[in-house]
Coordinates of C-alpha atoms and ligand atoms in Angstrom, one line a residue:
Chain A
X1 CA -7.5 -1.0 18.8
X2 CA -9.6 2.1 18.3
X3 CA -11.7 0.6 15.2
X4 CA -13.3 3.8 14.6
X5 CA -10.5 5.5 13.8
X6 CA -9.1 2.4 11.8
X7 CA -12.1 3.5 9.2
X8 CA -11.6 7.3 9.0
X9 CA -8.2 7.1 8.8
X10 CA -9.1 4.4 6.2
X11 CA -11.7 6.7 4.5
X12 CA -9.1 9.8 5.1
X13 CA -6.3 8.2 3.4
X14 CA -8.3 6.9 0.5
X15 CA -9.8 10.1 -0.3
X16 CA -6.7 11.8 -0.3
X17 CA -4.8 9.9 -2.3
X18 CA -7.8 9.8 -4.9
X19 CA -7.6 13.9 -5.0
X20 CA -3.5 14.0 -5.3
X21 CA -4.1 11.7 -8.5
X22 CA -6.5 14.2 -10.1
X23 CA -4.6 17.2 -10.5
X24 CA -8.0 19.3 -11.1
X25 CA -9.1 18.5 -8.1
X26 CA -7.0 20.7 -5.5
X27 CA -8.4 23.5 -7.1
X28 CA -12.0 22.6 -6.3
X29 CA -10.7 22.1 -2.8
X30 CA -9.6 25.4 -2.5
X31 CA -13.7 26.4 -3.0
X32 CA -14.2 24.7 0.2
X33 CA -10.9 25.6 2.4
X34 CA -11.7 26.6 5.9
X35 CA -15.3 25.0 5.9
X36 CA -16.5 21.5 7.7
X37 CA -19.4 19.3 6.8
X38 CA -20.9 16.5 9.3
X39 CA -22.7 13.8 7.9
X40 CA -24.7 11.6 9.8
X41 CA -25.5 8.5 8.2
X42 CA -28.3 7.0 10.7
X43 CA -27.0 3.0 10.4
X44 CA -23.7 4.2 12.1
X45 CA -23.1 4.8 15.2
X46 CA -20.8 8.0 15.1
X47 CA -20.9 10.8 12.7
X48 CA -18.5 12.0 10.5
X49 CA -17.1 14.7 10.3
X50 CA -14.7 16.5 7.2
X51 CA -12.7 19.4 7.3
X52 CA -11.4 20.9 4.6
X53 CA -8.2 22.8 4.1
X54 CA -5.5 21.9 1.0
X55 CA -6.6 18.0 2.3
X56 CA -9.5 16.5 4.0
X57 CA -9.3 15.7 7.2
X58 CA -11.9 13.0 8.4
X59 CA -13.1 12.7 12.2
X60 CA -15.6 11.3 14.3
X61 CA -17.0 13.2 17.1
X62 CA -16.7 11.3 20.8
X63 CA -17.1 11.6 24.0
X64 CA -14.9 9.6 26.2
X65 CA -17.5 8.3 28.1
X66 CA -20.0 7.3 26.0
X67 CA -23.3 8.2 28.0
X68 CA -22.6 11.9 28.5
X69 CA -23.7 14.5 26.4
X70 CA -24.4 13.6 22.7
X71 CA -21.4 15.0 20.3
X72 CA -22.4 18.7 18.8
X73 CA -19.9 20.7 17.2
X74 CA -20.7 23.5 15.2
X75 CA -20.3 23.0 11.5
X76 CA -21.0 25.1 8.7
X77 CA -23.5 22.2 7.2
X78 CA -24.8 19.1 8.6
X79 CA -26.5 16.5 6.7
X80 CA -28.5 13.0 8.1
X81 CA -28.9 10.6 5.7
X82 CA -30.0 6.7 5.3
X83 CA -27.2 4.2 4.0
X84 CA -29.5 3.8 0.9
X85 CA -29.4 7.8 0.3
X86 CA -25.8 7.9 0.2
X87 CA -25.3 6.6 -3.4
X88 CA -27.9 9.3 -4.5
X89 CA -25.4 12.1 -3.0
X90 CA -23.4 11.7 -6.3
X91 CA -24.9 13.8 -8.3
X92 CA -24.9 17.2 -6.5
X93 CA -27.9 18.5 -8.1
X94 CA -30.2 16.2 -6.9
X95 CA -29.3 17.6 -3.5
X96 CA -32.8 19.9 -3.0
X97 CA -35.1 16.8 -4.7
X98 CA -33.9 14.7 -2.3
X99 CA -34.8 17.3 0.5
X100 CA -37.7 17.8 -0.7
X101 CA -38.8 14.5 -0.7
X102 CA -37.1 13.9 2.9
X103 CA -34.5 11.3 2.4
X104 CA -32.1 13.8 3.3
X105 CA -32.0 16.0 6.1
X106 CA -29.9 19.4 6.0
X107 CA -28.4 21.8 7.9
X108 CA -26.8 25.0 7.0
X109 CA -24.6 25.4 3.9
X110 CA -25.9 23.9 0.9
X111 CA -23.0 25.4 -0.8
X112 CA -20.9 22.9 1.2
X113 CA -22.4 20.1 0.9
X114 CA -22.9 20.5 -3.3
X115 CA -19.3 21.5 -3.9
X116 CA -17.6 18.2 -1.8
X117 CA -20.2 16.1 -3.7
X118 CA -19.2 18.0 -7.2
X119 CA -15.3 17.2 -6.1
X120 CA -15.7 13.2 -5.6
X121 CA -18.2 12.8 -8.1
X122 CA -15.9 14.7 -10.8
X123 CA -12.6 13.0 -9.8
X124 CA -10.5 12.4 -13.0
X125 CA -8.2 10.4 -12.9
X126 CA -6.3 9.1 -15.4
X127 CA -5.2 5.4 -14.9
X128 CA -3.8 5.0 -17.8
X129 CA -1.1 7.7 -16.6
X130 CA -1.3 6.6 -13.8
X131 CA 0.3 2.7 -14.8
X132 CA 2.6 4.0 -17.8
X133 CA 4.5 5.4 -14.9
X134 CA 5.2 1.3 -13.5
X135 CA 5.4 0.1 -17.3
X136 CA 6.0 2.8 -19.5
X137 CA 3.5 4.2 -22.3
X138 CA 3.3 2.1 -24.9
X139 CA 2.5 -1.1 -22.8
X140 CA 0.0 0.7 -20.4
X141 CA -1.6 2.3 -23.6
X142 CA -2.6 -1.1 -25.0
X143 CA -3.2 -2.6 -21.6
X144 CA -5.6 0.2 -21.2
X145 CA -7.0 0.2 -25.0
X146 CA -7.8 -4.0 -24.2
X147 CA -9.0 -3.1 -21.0
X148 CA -11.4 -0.9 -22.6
X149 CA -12.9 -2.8 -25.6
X150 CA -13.4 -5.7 -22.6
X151 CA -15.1 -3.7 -20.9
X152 CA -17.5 -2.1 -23.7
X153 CA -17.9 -5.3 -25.0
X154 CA -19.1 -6.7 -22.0
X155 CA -21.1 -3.5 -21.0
X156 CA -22.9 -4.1 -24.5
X157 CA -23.5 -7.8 -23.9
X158 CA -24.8 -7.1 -20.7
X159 CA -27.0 -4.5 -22.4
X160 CA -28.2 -6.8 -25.0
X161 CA -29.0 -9.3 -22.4
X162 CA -31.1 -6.9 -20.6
X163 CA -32.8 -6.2 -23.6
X164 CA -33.6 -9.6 -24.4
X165 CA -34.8 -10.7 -21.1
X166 CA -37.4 -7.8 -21.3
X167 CA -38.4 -9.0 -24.9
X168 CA -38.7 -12.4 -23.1
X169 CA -40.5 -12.0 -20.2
X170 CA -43.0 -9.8 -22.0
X171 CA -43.5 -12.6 -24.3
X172 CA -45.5 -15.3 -21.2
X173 CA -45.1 -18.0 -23.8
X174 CA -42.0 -18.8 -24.3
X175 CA -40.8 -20.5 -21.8
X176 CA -37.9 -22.8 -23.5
X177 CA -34.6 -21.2 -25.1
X178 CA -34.3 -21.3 -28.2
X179 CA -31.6 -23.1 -30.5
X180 CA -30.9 -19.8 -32.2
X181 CA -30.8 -18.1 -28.7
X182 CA -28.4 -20.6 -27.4
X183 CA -26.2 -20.9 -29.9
X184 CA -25.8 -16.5 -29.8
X185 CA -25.4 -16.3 -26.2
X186 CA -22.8 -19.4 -26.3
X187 CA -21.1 -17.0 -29.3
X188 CA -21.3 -13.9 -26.7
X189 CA -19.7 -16.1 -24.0
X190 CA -17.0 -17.2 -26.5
X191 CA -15.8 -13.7 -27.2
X192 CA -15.7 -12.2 -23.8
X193 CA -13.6 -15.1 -22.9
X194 CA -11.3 -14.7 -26.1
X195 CA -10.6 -11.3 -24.8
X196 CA -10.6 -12.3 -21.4
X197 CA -7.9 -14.3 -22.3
X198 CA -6.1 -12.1 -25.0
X199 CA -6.1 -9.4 -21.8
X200 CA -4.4 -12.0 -19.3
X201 CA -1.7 -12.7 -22.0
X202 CA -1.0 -9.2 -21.9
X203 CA -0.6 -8.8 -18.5
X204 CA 1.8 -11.5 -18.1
X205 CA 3.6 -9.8 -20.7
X206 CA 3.9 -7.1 -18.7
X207 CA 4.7 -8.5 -15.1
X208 CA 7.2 -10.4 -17.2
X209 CA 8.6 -7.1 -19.1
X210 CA 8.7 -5.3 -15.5
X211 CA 10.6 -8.3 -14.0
X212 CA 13.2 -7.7 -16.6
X213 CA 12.6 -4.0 -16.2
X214 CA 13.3 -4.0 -12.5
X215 CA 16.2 -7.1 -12.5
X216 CA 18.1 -4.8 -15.4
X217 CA 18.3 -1.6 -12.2
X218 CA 19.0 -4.2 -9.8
Chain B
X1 CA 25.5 9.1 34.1
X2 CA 24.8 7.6 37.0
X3 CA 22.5 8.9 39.6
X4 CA 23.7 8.8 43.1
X5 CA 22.5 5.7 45.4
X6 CA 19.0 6.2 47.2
X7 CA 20.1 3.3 49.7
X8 CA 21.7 5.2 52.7
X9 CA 24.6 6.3 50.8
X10 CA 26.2 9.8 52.4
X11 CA 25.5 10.7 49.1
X12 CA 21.6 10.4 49.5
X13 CA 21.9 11.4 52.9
X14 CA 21.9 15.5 52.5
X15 CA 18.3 16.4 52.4
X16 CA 18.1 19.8 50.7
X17 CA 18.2 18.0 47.0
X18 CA 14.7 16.2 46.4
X19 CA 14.8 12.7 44.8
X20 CA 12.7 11.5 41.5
X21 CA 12.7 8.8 39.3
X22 CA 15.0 8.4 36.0
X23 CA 13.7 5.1 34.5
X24 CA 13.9 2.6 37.7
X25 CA 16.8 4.7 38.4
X26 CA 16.3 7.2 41.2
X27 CA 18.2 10.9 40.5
X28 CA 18.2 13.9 42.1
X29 CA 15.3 16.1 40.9
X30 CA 16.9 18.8 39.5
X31 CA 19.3 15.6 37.4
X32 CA 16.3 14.2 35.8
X33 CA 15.5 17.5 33.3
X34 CA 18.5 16.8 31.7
X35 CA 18.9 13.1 31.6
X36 CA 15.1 13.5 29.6
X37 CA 16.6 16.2 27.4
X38 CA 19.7 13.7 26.6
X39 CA 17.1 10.9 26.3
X40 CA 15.1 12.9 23.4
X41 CA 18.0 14.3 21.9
X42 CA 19.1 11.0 21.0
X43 CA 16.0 10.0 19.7
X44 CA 15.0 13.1 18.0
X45 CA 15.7 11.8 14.4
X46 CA 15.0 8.2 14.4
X47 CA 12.1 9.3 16.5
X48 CA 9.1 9.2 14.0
X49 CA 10.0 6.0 12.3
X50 CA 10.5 4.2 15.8
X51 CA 7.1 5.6 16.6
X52 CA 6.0 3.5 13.7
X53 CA 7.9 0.3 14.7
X54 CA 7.1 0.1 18.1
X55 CA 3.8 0.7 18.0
X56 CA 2.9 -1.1 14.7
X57 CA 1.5 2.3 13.6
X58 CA -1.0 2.4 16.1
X59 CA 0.0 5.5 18.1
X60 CA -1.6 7.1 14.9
X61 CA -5.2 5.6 15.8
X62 CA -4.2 6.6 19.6
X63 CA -3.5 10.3 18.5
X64 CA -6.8 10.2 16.2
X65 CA -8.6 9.1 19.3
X66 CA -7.4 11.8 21.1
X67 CA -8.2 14.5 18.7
X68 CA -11.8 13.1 18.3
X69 CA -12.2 13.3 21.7
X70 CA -10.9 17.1 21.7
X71 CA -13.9 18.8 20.4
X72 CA -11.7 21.0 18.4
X73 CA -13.1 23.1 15.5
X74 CA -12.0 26.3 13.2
X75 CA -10.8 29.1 15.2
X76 CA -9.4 27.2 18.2
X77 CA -6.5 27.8 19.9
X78 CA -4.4 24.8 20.6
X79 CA -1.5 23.6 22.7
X80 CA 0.2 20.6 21.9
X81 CA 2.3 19.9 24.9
X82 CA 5.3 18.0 24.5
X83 CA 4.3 17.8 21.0
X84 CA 7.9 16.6 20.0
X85 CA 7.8 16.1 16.1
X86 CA 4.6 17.6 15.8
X87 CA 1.8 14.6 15.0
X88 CA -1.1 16.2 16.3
X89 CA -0.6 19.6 15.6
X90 CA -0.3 18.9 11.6
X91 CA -3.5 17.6 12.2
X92 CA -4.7 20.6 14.5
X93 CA -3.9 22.9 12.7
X94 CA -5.5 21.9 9.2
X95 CA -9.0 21.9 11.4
X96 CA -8.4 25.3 13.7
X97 CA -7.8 27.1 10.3
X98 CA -6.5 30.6 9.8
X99 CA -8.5 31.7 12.7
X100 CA -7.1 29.7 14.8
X101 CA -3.6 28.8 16.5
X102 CA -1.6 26.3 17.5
X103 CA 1.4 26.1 19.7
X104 CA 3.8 23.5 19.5
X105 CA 5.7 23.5 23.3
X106 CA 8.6 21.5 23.6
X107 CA 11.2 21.4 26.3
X108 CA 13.9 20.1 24.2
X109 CA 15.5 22.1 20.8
X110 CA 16.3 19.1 18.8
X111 CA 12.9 17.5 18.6
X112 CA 11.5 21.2 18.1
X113 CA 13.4 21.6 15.3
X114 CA 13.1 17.8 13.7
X115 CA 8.9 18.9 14.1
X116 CA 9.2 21.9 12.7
X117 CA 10.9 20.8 9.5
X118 CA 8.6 17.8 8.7
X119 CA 5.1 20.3 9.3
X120 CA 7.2 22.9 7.0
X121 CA 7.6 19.9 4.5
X122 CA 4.1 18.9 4.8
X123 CA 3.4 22.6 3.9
X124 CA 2.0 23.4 7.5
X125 CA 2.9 27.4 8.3
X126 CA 1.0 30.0 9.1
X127 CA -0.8 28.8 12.5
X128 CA 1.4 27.3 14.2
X129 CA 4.0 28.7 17.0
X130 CA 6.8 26.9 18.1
X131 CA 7.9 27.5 21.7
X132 CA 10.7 26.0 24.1
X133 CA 9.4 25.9 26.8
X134 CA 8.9 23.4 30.6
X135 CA 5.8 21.7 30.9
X136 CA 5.8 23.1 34.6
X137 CA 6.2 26.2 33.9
X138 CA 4.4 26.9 30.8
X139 CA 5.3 30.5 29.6
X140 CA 1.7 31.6 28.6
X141 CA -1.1 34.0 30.2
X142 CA -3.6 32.7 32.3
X143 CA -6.7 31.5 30.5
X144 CA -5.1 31.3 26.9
X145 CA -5.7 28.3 25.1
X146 CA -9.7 26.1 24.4
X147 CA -7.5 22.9 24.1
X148 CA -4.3 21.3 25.5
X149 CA -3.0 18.1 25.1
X150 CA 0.2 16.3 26.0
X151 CA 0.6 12.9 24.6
X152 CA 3.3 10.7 25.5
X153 CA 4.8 13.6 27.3
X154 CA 3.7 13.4 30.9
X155 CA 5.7 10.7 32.2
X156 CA 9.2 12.4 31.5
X157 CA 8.1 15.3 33.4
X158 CA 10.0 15.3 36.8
X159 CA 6.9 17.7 38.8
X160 CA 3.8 15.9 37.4
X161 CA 1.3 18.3 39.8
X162 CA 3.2 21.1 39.2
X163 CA 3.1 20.6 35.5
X164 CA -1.1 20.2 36.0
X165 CA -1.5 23.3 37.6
X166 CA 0.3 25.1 35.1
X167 CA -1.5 23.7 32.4
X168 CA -5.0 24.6 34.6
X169 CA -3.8 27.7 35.0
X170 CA -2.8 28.8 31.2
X171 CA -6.2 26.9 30.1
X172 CA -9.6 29.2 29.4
X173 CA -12.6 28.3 31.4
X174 CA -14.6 25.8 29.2
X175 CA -11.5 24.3 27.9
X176 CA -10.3 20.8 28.3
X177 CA -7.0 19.0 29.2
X178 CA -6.1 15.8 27.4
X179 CA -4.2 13.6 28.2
X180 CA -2.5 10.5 26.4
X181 CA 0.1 8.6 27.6
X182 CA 1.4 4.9 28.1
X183 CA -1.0 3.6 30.9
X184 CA -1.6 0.0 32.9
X185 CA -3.1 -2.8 30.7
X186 CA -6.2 -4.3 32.7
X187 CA -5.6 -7.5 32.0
X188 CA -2.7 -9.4 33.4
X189 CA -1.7 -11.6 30.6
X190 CA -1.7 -8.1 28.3
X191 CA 0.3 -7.1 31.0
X192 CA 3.1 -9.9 31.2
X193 CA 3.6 -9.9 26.9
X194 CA 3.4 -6.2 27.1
X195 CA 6.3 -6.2 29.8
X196 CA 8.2 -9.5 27.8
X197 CA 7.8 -7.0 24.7
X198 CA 9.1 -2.9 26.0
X199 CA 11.6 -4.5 28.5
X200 CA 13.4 -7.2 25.8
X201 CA 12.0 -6.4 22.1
X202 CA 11.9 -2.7 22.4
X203 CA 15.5 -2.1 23.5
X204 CA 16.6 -4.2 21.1
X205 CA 14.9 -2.6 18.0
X206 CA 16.1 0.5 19.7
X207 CA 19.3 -0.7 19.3
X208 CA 19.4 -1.8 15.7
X209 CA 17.4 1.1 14.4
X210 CA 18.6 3.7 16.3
X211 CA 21.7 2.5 17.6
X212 CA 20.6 3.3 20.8
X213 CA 19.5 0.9 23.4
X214 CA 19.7 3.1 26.4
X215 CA 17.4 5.7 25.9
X216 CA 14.8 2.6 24.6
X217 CA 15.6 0.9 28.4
X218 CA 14.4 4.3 29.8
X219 CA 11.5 4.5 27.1
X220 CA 10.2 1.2 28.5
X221 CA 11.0 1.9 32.5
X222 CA 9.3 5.8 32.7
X223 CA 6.0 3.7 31.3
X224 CA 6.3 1.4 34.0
X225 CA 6.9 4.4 36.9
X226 CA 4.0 6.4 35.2
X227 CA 1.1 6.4 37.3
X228 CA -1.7 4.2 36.2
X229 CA -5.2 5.1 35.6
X230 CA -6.9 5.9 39.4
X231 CA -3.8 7.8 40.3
X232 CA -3.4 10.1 36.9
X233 CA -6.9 11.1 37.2
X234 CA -6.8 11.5 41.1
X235 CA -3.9 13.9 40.4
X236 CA -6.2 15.6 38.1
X237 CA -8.7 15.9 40.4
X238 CA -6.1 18.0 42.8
X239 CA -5.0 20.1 40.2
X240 CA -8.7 21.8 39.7
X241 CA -9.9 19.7 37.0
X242 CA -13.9 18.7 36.5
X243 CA -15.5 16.0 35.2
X244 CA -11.9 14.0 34.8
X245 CA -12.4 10.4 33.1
X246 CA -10.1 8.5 31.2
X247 CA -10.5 5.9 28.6
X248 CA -8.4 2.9 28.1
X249 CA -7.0 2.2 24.6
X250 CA -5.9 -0.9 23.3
X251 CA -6.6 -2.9 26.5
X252 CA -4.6 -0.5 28.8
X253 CA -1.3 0.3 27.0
X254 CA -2.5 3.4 27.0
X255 CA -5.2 5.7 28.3
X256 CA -6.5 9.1 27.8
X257 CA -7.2 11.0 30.5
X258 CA -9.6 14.2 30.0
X259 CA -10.8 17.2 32.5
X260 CA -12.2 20.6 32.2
X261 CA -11.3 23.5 33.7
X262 CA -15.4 25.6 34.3
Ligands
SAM1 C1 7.7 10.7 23.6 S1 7.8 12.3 23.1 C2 6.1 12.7 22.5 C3 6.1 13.6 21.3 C4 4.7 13.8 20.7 N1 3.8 14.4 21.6 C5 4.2 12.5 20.2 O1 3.2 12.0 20.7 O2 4.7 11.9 19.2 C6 7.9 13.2 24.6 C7 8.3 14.6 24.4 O3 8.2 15.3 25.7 C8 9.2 16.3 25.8 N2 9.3 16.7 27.2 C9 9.9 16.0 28.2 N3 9.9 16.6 29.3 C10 9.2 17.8 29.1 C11 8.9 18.9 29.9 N4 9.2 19.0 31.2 N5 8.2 19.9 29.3 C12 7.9 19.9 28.0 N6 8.2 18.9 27.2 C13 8.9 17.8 27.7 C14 10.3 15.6 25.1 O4 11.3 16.6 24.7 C15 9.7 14.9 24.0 O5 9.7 15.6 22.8

């Protein structure tokens, strides 16, 4: 099976489907209709290539036989990155520090290359939308408002965490836990699972609501 | 519709009427146009979803491949040979742009027409031309198009070299041929599951899906009479074509075969 393809077609269909859930987003498509971009990201072995037009289209360039002349098709910008770089490419207006400093190499259009990085990285989509269509609003609201306090609530405790291990290993003596320490992280660990748990019960909830939902059209 | 009897029949006697191929069947040349054109009229509906079935969905990776291979880029002009309901120029014609073309040939109305409507659906106008017309004798200048393929087209076509040189002729200098079609697996157990599998499965999911087992027989007997790999790209070769290779996909099932025209 052609594997390459397997994974743009993966990467094309994925994109896509992101953009038709952000309604936004086709119009900061348009900005790039007509243009292509190849990146070349040096750990794999083909580059990609997008073109845009009212959907992105996602290629690699080949040669049938392998050994013959190296794939070069004119673009309007071409980029060459590390793996590690590609993360960075989120946030568009890092674009000329990272050329600067060489962990990026670029071609052509900057235009191009800013404006698809400012389309993924400003996807909105709402989810919540998104699964009151399955269960309706007032069950994908709460599952959505749970979902959220879960997750501040954990992104807090993490926080906290990370704050406390600094305290702790700037302080070189203390070694041992202490009582108090324990007994607050056990408390943490306690909550996040009560909501864990209070979220779960919810869901089931739902899957059982849909169940009846769905056997009531049947 | 039964073709007359190649075995020394008085029927197969009279010379002036060349004989070709239908299937394993063997017709009289000028027959087999129209016994394709019944085949694909048939089919013409039920055609993308069988597409799907038979080949698992991989026909799409097999088309991707092709277009990778193409070297196509904004302000191409395209043909898509054959191009039936249309796969590969929907995707053509997003990358050749408004400065570009595409033309969508077809020999046969009815899957012209079932193409036309899905790539109108998917909100495909503006490039693309639709033309009827015989892969053998392609009504286009000489020297008109940077790209033609024909995928899964060849094999129905009753004058394979005189279908060739007319794609040569209408292609510019620089521009490249490909093509995809049902080829011979290299590997002989591929081989004897891929024969249990187009001669007995396929006819029968012909059959239930699209109540039509007889043009899935044929489906499954003009890959077997296509020639393989060596021969296709020999064949090539005599038409004018440089720098011919071909590339198997998925073991064999199906290769794509690509020349230049300098
Ligand atoms: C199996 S379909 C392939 C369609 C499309 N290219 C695809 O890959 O899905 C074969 C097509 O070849 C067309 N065809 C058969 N003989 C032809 C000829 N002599 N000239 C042009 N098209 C022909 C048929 O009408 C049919 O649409």
């Amino acid at each position: 099976m052609p594997f390459a393809q397997l994974v743009t077609s993966g990467i094309e269909l994925a994109m896509n489907q992101l953009l038709k859930l952000d309604d936004d987003s086709q119009q900061r498509l348009k900005k790039l209709s007509g243009k292509s971009l190849q990146v070349t990201i040096k750990e794999l072995p083909w580059p990609l290539l997008f073109s845009f037009s009212e959907q992105i289209d996602v290629r690699i360039v080949l040669t049938p036989d392998s050994d013959s002349e190296p794939p070069c098709e004119p673009v309007d910008c071409l980029i060459e990155l590390n793996l590690e770089t590609l993360p960075k490419l989120k946030d568009s207006s890092q674009l000329t520090q990272l050329i600067q400093q060489k962990q990026l190499s670029l071609i052509g259009d900057i235009y191009v290359a800013q404006t698809f990085s400012a389309l993924l990285k400003d996807l909105d989509v709402d989810w919540e939308e998104q699964l009151s269509r399955y269960t309706g609003d007032v069950m994908a609201h709460q599952t959505f408002t749970t979902m959220r306090t879960l997750f501040d609530t954990a992104k807090s405790q993490i926080e906290q965490g990370a704050i406390e291990l600094g305290e702790y290993l700037t302080q070189s003596d203390s070694i041992a836990v202490k009582p108090s320490e324990m007994i607050e992280f056990s408390r943490g660990v306690s909550d996040l699972r009560s909501s864990t748990e209070r979220l779960s019960a919810k869901i089931a909830l739902l899957e059982q609501a849909k169940k009846v939902d769905t056997g009531l059209n049947n | 519709m039964s073709g007359p009897d190649t075995n020394d029949t008085p029927a197969s006697t009279h010379t002036s009427e060349p004989s070709t191929h239908f299937g394993f069947k063997q017709v009289e040349s000028s027959q087999k146009v129209n016994m394709v054109k019944e085949v694909f009229q048939s089919v013409a509906a039920k055609y993308d979803i069988m597409n799907d079935l038979m080949s698992l969905g991989v026909h799409r990776l097999w088309k991707r491949y092709t277009i990778d291979c193409s070297g196509v880029r904004a302000g191409h002009k395209v043909l898509d040979l054959a191009g039936g309901t249309g796969d590969l120029t929907a995707k053509f014609s997003r990358i050749v742009g408004e400065s570009g073309q595409v033309v969508l040939a077809d020999i046969n109305d009815a899957m012209l027409k079932v193409g036309r409507d899905k790539l109108r659906d998917k909100g495909i106008v503006g490039n693309v031309q639709y033309v009827q017309a015989n892969a053998e004798a392609l009504p286009f200048p000489d020297n008109s198009f940077d790209i033609i393929t024909i995928a899964f087209g060849l094999r129905n076509v009753t004058d394979k070299d005189k279908a060739l040189a007319s794609m040569y002729r209408v292609l510019k200098p620089g521009g490249r041929l490909l093509v995809l079609e049902f080829s011979k697996p290299s590997n002989e157990m591929l081989n004897k599951a891929y024969d249990m599998y187009s001669f007995h499965l396929l006819p029968k999911i012909g059959q239930l899906v699209a109540n039509d087992a007889d043009s899935y027989q044929y489906l499954a007997e003009s890959i077997r009479m296509h020639p393989e790999q060596e021969v296709l790209k020999a064949m090539m070769d005599t038409a004018g074509f440089e720098q011919t290779t071909y590339q198997n996909l998925t073991g064999g099932i199906v290769a794509l075969h690509r020349g230049f025209k300098f």
